[in-house]
Coordinates of C-alpha atoms in Angstrom, one line a residue:
H1 CA 17.1 -17.1 -3.1
N2 CA 15.9 -20.4 -1.8
F3 CA 13.6 -20.9 -4.8
N4 CA 13.6 -20.1 -8.5
L5 CA 11.3 -17.2 -9.2
F6 CA 8.4 -16.9 -11.5
P7 CA 9.7 -16.3 -15.1
D8 CA 9.9 -12.8 -16.6
L9 CA 10.0 -10.8 -13.3
N10 CA 11.7 -7.5 -13.4
P11 CA 14.1 -6.6 -10.6
V12 CA 11.4 -4.8 -8.5
E13 CA 9.0 -7.7 -8.8
A14 CA 11.7 -10.2 -7.9
T15 CA 12.1 -8.6 -4.5
S16 CA 8.5 -7.7 -3.8
A17 CA 5.4 -9.3 -2.3
L18 CA 1.9 -8.3 -3.3
F19 CA -1.0 -8.5 -0.8
F20 CA -4.6 -8.5 -1.8
Q21 CA -7.7 -8.6 0.4
L22 CA -11.0 -9.8 -1.1
F23 CA -14.0 -8.8 0.9
P24 CA -14.9 -10.1 3.3
N25 CA -12.5 -12.9 4.3
I26 CA -10.0 -13.9 1.6
S27 CA -6.3 -12.9 1.5
V28 CA -4.0 -13.6 -1.4
T29 CA -0.3 -13.0 -1.2
I30 CA 2.0 -13.3 -4.2
Y31 CA 5.7 -13.8 -3.6
P32 CA 8.3 -14.0 -6.4
H33 CA 8.3 -17.8 -6.1
S34 CA 4.9 -18.7 -4.7
V35 CA 1.3 -17.7 -3.9
Y36 CA -0.7 -18.4 -0.8
T37 CA -4.3 -17.9 0.0
L38 CA -5.9 -17.5 3.4
M39 CA -9.6 -17.7 4.0
T40 CA -10.9 -16.9 7.5
F41 CA -14.3 -18.1 8.8
P42 CA -16.0 -16.9 11.9
T43 CA -17.6 -19.4 14.2
S44 CA -20.6 -19.1 16.5
T45 CA -18.1 -18.6 19.4
P46 CA -16.7 -15.1 19.7
G47 CA -12.9 -15.3 19.7
V48 CA -12.7 -18.4 17.6
T49 CA -11.8 -18.2 13.9
K50 CA -11.3 -21.1 11.5
E51 CA -8.9 -20.7 8.6
S52 CA -7.9 -22.4 5.4
L53 CA -4.4 -21.7 4.2
T54 CA -3.0 -22.9 0.8
L55 CA 0.6 -22.5 -0.4
L56 CA 1.1 -22.8 -4.1
M57 CA 4.7 -23.0 -5.4
A58 CA 5.7 -21.8 -8.9
P59 CA 6.0 -24.7 -11.3
G60 CA 9.8 -24.2 -11.6
A61 CA 10.4 -23.0 -8.0
R62 CA 12.6 -26.0 -7.2
K63 CA 16.3 -25.3 -7.8
Q64 CA 17.9 -27.9 -10.0
E65 CA 20.6 -28.8 -7.5
D66 CA 18.1 -29.4 -4.7
S67 CA 17.3 -33.0 -3.8
D68 CA 13.8 -34.0 -2.9
E69 CA 14.6 -33.7 0.8
V70 CA 16.2 -30.3 0.5
Y71 CA 13.3 -28.9 -1.6
K72 CA 10.8 -30.4 0.9
E73 CA 12.7 -28.8 3.8
K74 CA 12.8 -25.4 2.1
T75 CA 9.0 -25.5 1.3
E76 CA 8.2 -26.6 4.9
K77 CA 10.3 -23.7 6.3
L78 CA 8.4 -21.3 4.0
L79 CA 5.1 -22.7 5.0
A80 CA 6.1 -22.4 8.7
F81 CA 6.9 -18.7 8.1
V82 CA 3.6 -18.1 6.4
V83 CA 1.7 -20.0 9.1
N84 CA 3.4 -18.0 11.8
I85 CA 2.5 -14.7 10.2
N86 CA -1.1 -15.9 9.7
D87 CA -1.4 -17.1 13.2
E88 CA -0.5 -13.5 14.3
D89 CA -3.3 -12.2 12.1
V90 CA -5.8 -14.7 13.5
V91 CA -4.9 -13.7 17.0
A92 CA -5.7 -10.1 16.1
I93 CA -9.0 -11.1 14.5
E94 CA -10.0 -13.2 17.5
N95 CA -9.1 -10.5 20.0
L96 CA -11.1 -8.0 18.0
Q97 CA -14.1 -10.4 18.1
L98 CA -13.7 -10.8 21.9
G99 CA -13.4 -7.0 22.4
L100 CA -16.5 -6.4 20.3
Q101 CA -18.5 -9.0 22.2
N102 CA -17.3 -7.6 25.6
A103 CA -18.2 -4.1 24.6
K104 CA -21.7 -5.4 23.5
D105 CA -22.1 -7.3 26.8
H106 CA -21.3 -4.2 28.8
N107 CA -23.1 -1.7 26.6
L108 CA -19.8 0.1 26.0
H109 CA -19.2 2.4 23.1
G110 CA -15.6 3.1 22.3
E111 CA -14.1 5.7 20.0
F112 CA -11.9 5.0 17.0
L113 CA -8.5 6.6 17.0
P114 CA -8.1 7.6 13.4
K115 CA -4.3 7.2 13.4
Y116 CA -4.5 3.6 14.5
D117 CA -8.0 2.3 13.9
W118 CA -8.9 3.4 10.4
P119 CA -8.5 -0.1 8.9
V120 CA -10.9 -1.5 11.4
H121 CA -13.3 1.4 10.9
R122 CA -13.2 1.0 7.2
F123 CA -13.6 -2.8 7.4
Q124 CA -16.6 -2.5 9.7
N125 CA -18.2 0.0 7.4
M126 CA -17.6 -2.3 4.5
I127 CA -19.4 -5.1 6.4
L128 CA -22.3 -2.8 7.3
D129 CA -22.6 -1.6 3.7
G130 CA -22.5 -5.1 2.4
I131 CA -25.2 -6.3 4.8
N132 CA -27.4 -3.4 3.7
G133 CA -26.8 -4.0 0.0
K134 CA -24.9 -0.8 -0.5
T135 CA -21.8 -0.3 -2.7
L136 CA -18.4 0.6 -1.4
N137 CA -18.2 4.1 0.1
E138 CA -15.2 5.6 -1.5
G139 CA -15.1 8.3 1.2
I140 CA -13.7 5.8 3.7
M141 CA -10.9 4.6 1.4
P142 CA -7.4 5.6 2.3
E143 CA -5.2 7.7 0.0
L144 CA -3.3 5.2 -2.1
D145 CA 0.5 5.5 -2.6
N146 CA 1.7 4.8 -6.1
A147 CA 5.5 4.6 -5.2
F148 CA 5.5 0.9 -6.1
E149 CA 3.8 1.5 -9.4
K150 CA 6.3 4.2 -10.2
K151 CA 9.2 1.8 -9.6
M152 CA 7.6 -0.6 -12.2
Q153 CA 7.7 2.0 -15.0

């Protein structure tokens, strides 16, 4: 490990990452040694998304033997990894925005492919329900897998 872990983690938690999405635009990722948040913000230009990323290290993440320079280098590498992953997500978001704008401009109506597009379909329905003041439609939620939870017991 490049960093000390949060205290009191069991072996499963020490090798896992948890990902949370808060509707409509906040992501929280918890690693065994750090937490990062990502907020995405649409702009008035389709295909352009602004983001705010915050990386928070566990208070004791720094290894005792690491100098200031070594710890800084390790955290910068972690941040570069996180930024790279998030940049990929932003590209996906922006391409979706461009595709939706293009479809609207050409009066095209595509079909969702359930095997591949259910997250987009679910998210768009969450947006529509939110705009219309409706509560979450549980019928569009995926079946949850509790394999991780079973490992924790």
